[in-house]
C-alpha positions as a Python dict, from the first residue, in 0.01 Angstrom:
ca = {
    (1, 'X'): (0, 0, 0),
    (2, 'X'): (-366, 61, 29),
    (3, 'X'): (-369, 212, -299),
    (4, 'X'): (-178, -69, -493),
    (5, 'X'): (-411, -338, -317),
    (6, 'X'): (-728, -172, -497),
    (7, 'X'): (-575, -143, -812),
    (8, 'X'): (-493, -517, -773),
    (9, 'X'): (-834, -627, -692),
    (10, 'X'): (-1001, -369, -983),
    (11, 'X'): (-796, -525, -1239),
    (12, 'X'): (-829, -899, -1166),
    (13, 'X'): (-1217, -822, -1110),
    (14, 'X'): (-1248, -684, -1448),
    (15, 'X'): (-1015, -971, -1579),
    (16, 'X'): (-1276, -1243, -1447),
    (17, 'X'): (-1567, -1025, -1568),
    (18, 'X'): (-1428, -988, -1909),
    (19, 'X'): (-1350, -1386, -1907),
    (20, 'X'): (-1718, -1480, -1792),
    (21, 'X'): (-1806, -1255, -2129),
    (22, 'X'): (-1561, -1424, -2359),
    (23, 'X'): (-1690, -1751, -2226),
    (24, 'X'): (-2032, -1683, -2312),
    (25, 'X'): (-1949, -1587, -2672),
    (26, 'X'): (-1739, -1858, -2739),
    (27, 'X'): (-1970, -2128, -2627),
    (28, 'X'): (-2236, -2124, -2900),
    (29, 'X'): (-2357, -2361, -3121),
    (30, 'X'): (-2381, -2291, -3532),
    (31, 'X'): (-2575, -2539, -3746),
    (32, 'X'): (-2683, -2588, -4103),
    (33, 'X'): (-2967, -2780, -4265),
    (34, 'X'): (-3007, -2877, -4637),
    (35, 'X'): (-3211, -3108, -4837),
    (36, 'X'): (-3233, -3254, -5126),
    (37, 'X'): (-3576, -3108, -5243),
    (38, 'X'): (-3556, -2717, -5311),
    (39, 'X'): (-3815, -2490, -5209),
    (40, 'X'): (-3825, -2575, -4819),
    (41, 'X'): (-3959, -2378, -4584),
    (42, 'X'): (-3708, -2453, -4303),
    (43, 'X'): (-3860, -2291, -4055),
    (44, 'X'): (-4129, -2551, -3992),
    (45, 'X'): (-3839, -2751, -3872),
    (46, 'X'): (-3851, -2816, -3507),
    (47, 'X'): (-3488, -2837, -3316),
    (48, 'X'): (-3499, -2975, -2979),
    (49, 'X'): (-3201, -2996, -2711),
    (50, 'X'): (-3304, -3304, -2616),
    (51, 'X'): (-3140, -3306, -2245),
    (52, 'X'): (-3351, -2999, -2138),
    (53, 'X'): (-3641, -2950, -2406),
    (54, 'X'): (-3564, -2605, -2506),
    (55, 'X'): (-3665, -2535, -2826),
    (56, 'X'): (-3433, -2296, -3110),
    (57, 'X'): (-3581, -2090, -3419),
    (58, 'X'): (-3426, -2219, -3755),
    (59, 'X'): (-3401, -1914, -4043),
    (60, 'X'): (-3534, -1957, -4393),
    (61, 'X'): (-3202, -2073, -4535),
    (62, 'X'): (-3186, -2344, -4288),
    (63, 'X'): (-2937, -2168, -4023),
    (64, 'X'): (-2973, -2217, -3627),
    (65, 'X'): (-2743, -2085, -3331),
    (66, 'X'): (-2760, -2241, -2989),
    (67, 'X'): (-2660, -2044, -2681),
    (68, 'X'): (-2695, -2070, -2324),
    (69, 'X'): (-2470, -2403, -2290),
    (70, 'X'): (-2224, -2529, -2108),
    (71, 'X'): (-1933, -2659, -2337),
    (72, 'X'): (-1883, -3043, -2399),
    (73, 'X'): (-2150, -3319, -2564),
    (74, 'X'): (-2524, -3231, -2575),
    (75, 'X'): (-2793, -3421, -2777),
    (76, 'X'): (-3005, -3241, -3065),
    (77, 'X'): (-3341, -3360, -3208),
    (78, 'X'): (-3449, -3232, -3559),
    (79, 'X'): (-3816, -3292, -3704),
    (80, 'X'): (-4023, -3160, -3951),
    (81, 'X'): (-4396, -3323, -4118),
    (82, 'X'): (-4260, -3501, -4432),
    (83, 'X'): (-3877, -3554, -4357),
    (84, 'X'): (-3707, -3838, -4121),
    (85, 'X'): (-3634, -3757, -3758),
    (86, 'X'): (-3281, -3667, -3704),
    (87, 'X'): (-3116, -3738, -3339),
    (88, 'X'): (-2712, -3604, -3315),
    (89, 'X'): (-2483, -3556, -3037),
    (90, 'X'): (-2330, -3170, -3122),
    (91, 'X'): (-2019, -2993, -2929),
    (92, 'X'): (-1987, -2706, -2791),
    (93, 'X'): (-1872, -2489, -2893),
    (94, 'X'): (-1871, -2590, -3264),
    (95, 'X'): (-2067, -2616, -3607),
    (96, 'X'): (-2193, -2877, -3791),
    (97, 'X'): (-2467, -2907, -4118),
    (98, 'X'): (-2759, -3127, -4108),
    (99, 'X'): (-2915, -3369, -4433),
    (100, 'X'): (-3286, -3401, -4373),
    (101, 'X'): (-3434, -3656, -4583),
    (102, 'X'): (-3745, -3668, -4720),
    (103, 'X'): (-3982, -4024, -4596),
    (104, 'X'): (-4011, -4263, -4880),
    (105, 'X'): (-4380, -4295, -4787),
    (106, 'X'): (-4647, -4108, -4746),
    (107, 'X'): (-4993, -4116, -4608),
    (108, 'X'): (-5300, -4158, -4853),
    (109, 'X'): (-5456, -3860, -4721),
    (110, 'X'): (-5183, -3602, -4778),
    (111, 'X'): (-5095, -3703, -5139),
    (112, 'X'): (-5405, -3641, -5417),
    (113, 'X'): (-5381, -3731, -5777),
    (114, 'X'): (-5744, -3565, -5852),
    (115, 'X'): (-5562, -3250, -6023),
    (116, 'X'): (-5304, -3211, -6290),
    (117, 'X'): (-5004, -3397, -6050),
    (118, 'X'): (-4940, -3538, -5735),
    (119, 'X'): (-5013, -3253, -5464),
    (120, 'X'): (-5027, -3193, -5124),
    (121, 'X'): (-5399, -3162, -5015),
    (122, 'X'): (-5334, -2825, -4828),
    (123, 'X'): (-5250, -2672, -5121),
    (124, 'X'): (-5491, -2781, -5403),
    (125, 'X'): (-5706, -2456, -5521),
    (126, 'X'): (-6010, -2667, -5542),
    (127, 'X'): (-6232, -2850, -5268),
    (128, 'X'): (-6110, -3184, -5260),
    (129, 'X'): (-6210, -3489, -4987),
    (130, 'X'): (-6023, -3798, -4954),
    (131, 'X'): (-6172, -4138, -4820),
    (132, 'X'): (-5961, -4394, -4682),
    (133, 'X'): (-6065, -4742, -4716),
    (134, 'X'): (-6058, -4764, -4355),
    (135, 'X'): (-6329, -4537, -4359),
    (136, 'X'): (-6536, -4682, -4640),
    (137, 'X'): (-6560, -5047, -4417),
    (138, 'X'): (-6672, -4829, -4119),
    (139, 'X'): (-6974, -4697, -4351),
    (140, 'X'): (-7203, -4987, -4386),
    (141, 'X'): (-7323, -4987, -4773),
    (142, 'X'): (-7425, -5257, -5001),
    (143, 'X'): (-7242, -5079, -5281),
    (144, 'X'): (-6913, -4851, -5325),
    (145, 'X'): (-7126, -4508, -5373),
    (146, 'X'): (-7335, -4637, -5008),
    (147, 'X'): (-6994, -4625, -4861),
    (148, 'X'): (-6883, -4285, -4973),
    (149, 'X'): (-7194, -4101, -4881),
    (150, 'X'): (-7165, -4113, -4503),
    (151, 'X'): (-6807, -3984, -4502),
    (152, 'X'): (-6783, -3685, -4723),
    (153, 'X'): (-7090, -3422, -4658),
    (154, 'X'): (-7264, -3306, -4963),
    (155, 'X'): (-7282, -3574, -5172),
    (156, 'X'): (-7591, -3767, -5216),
    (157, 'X'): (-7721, -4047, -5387),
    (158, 'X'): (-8061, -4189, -5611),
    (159, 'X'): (-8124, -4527, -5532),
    (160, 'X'): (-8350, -4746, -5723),
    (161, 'X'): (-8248, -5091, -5548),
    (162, 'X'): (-8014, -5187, -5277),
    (163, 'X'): (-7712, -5205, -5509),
    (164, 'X'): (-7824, -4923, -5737),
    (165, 'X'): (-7672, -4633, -5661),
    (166, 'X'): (-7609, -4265, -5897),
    (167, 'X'): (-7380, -4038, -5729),
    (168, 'X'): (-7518, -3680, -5647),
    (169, 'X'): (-7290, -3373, -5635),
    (170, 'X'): (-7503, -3061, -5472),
    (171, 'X'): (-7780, -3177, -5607),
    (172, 'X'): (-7648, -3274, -6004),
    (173, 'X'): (-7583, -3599, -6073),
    (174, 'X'): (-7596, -3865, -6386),
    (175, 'X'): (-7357, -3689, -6660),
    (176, 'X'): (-7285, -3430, -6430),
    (177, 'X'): (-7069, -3646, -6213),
    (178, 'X'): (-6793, -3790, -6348),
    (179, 'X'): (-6699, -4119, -6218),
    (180, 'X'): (-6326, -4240, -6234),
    (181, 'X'): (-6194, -4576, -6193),
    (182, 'X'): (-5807, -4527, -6149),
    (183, 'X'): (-5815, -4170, -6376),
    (184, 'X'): (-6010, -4412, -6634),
    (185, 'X'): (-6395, -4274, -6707),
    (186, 'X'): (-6667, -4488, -6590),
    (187, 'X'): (-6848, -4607, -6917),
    (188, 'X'): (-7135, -4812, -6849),
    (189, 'X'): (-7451, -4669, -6995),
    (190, 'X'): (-7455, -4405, -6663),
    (191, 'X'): (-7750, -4182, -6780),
    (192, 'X'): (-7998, -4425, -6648),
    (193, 'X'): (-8222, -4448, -6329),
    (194, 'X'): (-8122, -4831, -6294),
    (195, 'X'): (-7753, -4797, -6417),
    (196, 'X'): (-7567, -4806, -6096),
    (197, 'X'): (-7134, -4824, -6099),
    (198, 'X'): (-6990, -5099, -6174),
    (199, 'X'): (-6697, -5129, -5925),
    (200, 'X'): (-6586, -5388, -5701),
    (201, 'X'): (-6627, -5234, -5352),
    (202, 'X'): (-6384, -5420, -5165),
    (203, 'X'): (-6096, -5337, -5426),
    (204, 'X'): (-6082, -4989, -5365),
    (205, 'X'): (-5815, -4843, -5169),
    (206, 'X'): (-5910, -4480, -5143),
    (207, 'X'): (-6124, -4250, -5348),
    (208, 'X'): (-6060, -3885, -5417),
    (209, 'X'): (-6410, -3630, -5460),
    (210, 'X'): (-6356, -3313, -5598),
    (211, 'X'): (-6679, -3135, -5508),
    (212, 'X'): (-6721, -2815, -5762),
    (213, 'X'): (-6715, -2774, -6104),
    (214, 'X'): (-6363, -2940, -6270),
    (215, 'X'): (-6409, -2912, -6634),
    (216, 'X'): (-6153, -2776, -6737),
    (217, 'X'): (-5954, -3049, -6603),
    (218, 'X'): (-6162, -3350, -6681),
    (219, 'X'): (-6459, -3193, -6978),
    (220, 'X'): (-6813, -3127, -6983),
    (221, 'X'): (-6906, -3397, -6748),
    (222, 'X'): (-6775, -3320, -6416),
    (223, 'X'): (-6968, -2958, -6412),
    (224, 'X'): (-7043, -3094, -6100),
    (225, 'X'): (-6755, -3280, -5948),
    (226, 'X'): (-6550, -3589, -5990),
    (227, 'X'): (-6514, -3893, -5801),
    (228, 'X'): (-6237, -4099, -5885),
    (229, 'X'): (-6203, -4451, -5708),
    (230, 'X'): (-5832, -4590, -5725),
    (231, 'X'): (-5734, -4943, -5678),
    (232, 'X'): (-5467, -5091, -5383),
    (233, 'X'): (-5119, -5129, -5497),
    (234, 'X'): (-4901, -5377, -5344),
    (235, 'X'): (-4678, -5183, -5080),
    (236, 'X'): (-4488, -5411, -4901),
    (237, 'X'): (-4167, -5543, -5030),
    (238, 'X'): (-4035, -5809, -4841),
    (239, 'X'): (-4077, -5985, -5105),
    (240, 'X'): (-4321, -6214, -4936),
    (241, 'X'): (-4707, -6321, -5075),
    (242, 'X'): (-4952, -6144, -4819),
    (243, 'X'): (-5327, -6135, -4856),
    (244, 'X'): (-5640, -6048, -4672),
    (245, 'X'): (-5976, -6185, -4621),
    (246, 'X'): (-6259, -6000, -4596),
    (247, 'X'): (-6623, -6104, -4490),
    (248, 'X'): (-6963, -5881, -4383),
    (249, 'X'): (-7294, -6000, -4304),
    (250, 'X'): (-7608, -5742, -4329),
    (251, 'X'): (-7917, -5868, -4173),
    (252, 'X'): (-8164, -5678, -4297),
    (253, 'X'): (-8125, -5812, -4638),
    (254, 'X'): (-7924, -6126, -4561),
    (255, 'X'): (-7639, -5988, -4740),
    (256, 'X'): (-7338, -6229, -4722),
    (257, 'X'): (-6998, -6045, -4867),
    (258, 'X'): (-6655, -6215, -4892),
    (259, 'X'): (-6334, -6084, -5071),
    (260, 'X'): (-6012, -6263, -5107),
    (261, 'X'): (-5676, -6138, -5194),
    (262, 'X'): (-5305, -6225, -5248),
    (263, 'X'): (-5010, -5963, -5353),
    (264, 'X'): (-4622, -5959, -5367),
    (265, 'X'): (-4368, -5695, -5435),
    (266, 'X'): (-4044, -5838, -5483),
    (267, 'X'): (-3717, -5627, -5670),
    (268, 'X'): (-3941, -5382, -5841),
    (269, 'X'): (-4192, -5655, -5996),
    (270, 'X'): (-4545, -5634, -5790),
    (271, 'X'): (-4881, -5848, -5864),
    (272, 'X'): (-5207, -5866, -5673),
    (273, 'X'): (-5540, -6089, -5753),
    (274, 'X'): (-5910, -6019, -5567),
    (275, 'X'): (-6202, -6229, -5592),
    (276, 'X'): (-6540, -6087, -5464),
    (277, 'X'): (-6834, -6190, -5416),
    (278, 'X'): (-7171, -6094, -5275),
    (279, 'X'): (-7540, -6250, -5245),
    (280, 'X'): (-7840, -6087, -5103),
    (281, 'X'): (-8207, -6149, -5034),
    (282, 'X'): (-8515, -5910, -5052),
    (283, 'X'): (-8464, -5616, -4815),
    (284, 'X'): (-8698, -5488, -4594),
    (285, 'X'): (-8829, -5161, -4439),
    (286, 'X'): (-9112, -5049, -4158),
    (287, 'X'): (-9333, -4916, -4429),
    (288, 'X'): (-9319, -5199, -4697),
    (289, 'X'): (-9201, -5500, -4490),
    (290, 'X'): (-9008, -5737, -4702),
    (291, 'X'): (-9008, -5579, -5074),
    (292, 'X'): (-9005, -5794, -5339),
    (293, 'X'): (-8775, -5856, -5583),
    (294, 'X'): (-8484, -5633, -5461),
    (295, 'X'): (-8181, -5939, -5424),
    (296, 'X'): (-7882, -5965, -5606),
    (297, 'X'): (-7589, -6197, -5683),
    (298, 'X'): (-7234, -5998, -5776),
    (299, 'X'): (-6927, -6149, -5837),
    (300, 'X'): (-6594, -5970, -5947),
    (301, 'X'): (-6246, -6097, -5997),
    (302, 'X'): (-5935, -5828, -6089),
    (303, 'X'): (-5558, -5884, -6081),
    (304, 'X'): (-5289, -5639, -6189),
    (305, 'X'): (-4900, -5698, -6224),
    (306, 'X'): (-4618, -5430, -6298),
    (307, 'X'): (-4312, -5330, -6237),
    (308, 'X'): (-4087, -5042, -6088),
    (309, 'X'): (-3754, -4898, -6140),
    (310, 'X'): (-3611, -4541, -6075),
    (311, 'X'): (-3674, -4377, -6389),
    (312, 'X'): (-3972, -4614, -6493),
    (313, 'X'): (-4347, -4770, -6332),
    (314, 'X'): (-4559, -4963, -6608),
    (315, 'X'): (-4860, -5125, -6445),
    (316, 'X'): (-5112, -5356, -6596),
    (317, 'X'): (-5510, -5380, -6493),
    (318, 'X'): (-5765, -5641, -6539),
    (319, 'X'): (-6158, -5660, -6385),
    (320, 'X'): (-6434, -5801, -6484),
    (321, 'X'): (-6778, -5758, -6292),
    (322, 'X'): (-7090, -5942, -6300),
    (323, 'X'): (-7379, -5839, -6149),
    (324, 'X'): (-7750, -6069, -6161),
    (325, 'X'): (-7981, -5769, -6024),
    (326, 'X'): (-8365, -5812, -5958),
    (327, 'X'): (-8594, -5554, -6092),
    (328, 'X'): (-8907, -5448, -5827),
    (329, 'X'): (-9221, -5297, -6010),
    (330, 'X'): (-9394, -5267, -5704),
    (331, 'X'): (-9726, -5387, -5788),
    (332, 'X'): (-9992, -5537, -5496),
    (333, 'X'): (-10285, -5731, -5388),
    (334, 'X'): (-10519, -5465, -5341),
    (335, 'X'): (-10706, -5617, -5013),
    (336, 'X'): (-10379, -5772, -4869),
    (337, 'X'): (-10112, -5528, -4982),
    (338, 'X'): (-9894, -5793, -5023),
    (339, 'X'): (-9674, -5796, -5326),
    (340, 'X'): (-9750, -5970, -5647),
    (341, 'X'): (-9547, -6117, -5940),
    (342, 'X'): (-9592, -6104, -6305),
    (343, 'X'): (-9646, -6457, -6456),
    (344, 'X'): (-9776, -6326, -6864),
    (345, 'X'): (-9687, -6092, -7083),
    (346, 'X'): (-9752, -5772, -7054),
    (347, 'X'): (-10051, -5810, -7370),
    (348, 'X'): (-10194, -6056, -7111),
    (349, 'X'): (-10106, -5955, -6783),
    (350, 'X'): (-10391, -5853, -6563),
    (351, 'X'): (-10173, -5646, -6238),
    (352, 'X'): (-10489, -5651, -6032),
    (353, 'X'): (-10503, -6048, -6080),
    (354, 'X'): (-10187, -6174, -6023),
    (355, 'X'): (-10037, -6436, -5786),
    (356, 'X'): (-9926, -6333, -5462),
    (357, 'X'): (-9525, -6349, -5351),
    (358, 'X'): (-9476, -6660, -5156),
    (359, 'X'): (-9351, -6572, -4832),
    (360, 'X'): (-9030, -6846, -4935),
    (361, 'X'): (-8903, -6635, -5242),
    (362, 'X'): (-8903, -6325, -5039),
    (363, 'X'): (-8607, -6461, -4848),
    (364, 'X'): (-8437, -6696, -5108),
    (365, 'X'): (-8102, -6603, -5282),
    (366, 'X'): (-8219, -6729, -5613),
    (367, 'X'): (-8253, -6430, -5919),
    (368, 'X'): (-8624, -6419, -6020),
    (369, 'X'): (-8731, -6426, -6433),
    (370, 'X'): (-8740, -6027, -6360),
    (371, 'X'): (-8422, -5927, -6372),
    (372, 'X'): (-8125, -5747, -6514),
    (373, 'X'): (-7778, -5906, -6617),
    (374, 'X'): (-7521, -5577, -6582),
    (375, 'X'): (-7138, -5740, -6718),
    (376, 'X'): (-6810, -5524, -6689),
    (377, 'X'): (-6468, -5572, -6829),
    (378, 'X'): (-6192, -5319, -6827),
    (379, 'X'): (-5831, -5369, -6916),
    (380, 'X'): (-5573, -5103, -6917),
    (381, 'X'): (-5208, -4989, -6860),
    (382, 'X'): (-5070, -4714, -6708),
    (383, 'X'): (-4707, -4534, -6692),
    (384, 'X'): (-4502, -4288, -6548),
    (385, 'X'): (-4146, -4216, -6662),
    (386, 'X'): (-3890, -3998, -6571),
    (387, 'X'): (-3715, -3762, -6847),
    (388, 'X'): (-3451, -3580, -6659),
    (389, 'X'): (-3678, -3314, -6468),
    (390, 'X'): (-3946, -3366, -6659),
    (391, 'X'): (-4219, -3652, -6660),
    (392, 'X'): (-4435, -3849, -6909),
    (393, 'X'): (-4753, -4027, -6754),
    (394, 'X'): (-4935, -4263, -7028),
    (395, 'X'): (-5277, -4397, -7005),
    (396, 'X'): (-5432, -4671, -7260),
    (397, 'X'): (-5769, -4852, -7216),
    (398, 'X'): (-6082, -5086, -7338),
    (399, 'X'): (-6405, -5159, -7121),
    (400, 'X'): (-6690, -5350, -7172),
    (401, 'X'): (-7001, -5296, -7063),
    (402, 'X'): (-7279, -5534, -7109),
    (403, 'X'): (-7639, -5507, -7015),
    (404, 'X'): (-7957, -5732, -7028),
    (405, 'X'): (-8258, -5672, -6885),
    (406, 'X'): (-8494, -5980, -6895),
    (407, 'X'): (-8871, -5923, -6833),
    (408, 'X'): (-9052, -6149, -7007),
    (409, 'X'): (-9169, -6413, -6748),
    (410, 'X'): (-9315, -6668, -7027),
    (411, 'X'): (-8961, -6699, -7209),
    (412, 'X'): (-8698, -6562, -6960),
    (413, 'X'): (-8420, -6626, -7153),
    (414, 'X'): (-8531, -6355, -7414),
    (415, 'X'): (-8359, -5997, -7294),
    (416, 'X'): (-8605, -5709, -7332),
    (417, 'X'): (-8291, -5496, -7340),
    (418, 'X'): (-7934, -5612, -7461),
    (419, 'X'): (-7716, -5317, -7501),
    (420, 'X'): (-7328, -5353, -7553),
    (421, 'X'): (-7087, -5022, -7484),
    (422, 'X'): (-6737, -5088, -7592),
    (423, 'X'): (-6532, -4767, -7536),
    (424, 'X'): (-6150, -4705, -7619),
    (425, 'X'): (-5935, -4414, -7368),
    (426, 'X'): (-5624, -4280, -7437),
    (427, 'X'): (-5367, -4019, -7252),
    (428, 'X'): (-5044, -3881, -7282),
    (429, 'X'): (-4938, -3633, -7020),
    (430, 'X'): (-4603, -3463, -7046),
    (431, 'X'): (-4496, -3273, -6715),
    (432, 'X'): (-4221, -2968, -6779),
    (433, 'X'): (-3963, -2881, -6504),
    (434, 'X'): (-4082, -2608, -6276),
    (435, 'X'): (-4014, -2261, -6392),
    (436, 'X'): (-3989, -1978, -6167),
    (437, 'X'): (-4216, -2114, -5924),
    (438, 'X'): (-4478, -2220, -6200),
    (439, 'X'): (-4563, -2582, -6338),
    (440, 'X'): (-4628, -2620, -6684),
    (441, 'X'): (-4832, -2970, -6832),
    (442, 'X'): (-4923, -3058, -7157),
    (443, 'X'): (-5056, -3346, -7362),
    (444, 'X'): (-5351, -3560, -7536),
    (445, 'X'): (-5637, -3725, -7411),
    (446, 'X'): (-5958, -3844, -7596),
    (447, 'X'): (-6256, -4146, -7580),
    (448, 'X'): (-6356, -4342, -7887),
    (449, 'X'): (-6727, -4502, -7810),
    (450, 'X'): (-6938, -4778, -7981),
    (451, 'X'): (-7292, -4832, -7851),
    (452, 'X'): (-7538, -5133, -7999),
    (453, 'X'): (-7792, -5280, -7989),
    (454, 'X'): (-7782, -5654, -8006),
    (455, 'X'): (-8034, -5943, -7951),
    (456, 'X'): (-8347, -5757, -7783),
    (457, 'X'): (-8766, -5707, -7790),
    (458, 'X'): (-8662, -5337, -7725),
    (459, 'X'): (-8470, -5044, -7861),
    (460, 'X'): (-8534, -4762, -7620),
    (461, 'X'): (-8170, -4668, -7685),
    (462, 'X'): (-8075, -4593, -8043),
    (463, 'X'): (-7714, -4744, -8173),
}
């Protein structure tokens, strides 16, 4: 009797342990992720049991297994940067495959358009910074180049007045920066000390640096680096007409800056308008005091309109700038050191006898006779269309750029200088599909440039 009694309790032992063991196996957990973009590296996806925050390994092709669980309903969380969250109640034991989409948006700092194509900053081969607009307000400047230079290090700046301003790359600058406005060059007589860039400040979303040589992307004249400044694009669409206002005061030169805007994006069909304008007195510095002739007036005005559909995104650009900028030569009462202003022409002007700056025009917003006239206008259309797996990017454009300088104080409606730059850009981009891991781009880009003369005392620049 003993003997069948042990046999009894040997068997049904090994019957529960051999249970507990088929238990274990059968209550797993097998899962399957896809997407619709290829090339994902799934295992930066994060899968979270929700109830208990352990964490499970996903392989390259997207497969997980979940152990450890008691059967019946358990929550799952499934993450990864760039895709939607995905939160799903699972059984166990079971299986069950997993669509992770890709967000519709994404942040202005991931996404650069500085090289060939759209591409994520982490893996561009060349140094590349990006500046948020949020950033630019924090950086108190009187122009857009002021702004940049406290947020990205090595890039510096010559400065002849407050709203003068020649970007520096390591140490090059004039045509060895390359200035972009929207992936359009920046034509407006730039090889000058007193030729500063005539943006709007306020209308730039973002800008993208490339700090290094990049011509073989862009030509000879980014051997140093490229900064390309790229207007806002209406985001929203609700449908509804938002708009912002905008207003700065500086008190060192009294600078009063407003900027107004309105926008909609409604069914594919966007628009947006900006008016801008700032005023400015004399500065002033511990050295100098209040330095003479150094205001400015600038006033800007750019809309855009365009439209977007799923295989096609045609935009349309207009600005115009106008800038009334005072010229300083510096010159001063030899007993005083105050500051003096010219009243003859320079066959009759004595500079150790002339009149001494009234301590009223240092702080009036009114242009002196000495002054420059700088006038911008730029039109142009962009496009992007999709051709199966392939894509076609189109870029055509005029600008304007108009410059007086007036410095003769006995008939200041005569410009010394009066220079007129017309210039003509065209693009065509063609994009291949990707081949074996490799992207292939092609296409046409050139510049067709007119520079005259017009109604002047002075020629220092041949047409």
């Amino acid at each position: 009797m003993k003997y069948w009694l042990f046999v009894l309790f040997l068997v049904s032992h090994l019957a529960v342990c051999d249970g507990q063991w088929m238990s274990q196996t059968d209550n797993l957990y097998s899962g399957q992720i896809i997407t619709k973009s290829p090339n994902v590296d799934f295992t930066n996806i994060s899968i979270t049991l929700i109830s208990t925050g352990k964490k499970f390994q996903c392989t390259k092709e997207g497969k997980f297994v979940i152990t450890g669980l008691n059967p019946g309903k358990h929550h799952l969380k499934l993450s990864s940067l760039g895709f939607q969250k995905i939160s799903s109640e699972i059984t166990i034991p079971g299986s069950g495959q997993f669509l992770m989409e890709e967000l519709t948006t994404e942040l202005d700092q991931v996404v650069v358009t500085a090289v060939t194509g759209n591409t994520k900053l982490r893996r561009t081969p060349i140094s590349i910074a990006i500046v948020s607009q949020k950033e630019m307000k924090r950086s108190i400047g009187t122009n857009i180049i002021d702004a940049l230079l406290k947020s990205v290090p090595g890039i510096s700046a010559l400065t002849t007045g407050p709203n003068i301003s020649k970007p520096f790359i390591r140490g090059l600058g004039y045509n060895r920066v390359l200035t972009l406005y929207d992936g359009i060059r920046q034509e407006g007589q730039q090889w000058g000390d007193e030729h500063g860039i005539e943006i709007d400040q306020y209308a730039v979303s973002h800008a993208e640096i490339v700090k290094g040589p990049a011509s073989l992307l862009y030509g000879s004249d980014a051997i140093a680096g490229v900064i390309n400044l790229l207007p806002g694009i209406p985001m929203v669409k609700d449908g509804k007409v938002a708009g912002d206002f905008l207003t700065e005061y500086h008190s060192n030169n009294g600078l009063i800056g407003t900027s107004i805007s309105l926008e909609n994006n409604k069914n594919g069909f966007l628009w947006n308008i900006r008016a801008s304008n700032k005023m400015a007195t004399d500065y002033r510095n511990s050295i100098d005091g209040w330095v003479y002739n150094t205001g400015y007036q600038e006033n800007n005005i750019s809309g855009m309109m365009g439209w977007e559909k799923e295989k096609a995104k045609n935009y349309f650009h207009v600005n115009y700038y106008n800038n009334l900028q005072e010229i300083p030569d510096g010159s001063r009462d030899s007993l005083t050191r105050q500051f003096t202003y010219q009243t003859e022409e320079s066959d009759k002007d004595d500079i150790k006898n002339r009149m001494i700056v009234p301590i009223e025009r240092l702080h009036s917003y009114q242009t002196s006779t000495l002054h420059q006239n700088i006038q911008h206008f730029r039109m142009y259309h962009k496009g992007v269309y999709q051709l199966g797996q392939s894509t076609l990017n189109t870029l055509f454009g005029f600008q304007q750029n108009v410059r007086k300088e007036y410095n003769h104080p006995t008939q200041p409606n005569q410009a010394g200088l009066f220079v007129r730059l017309q210039t003509l850009n065209y693009e065509a981009k063609y994009s291949f599909p990707q081949w074996l891991g490799i992207n292939f781009t092609g296409g046409i880009n050139g510049m067709y440039q007119i520079n005259k003369n017009i109604d002047a005392t002075d020629f220092p620049i041949p047409d």
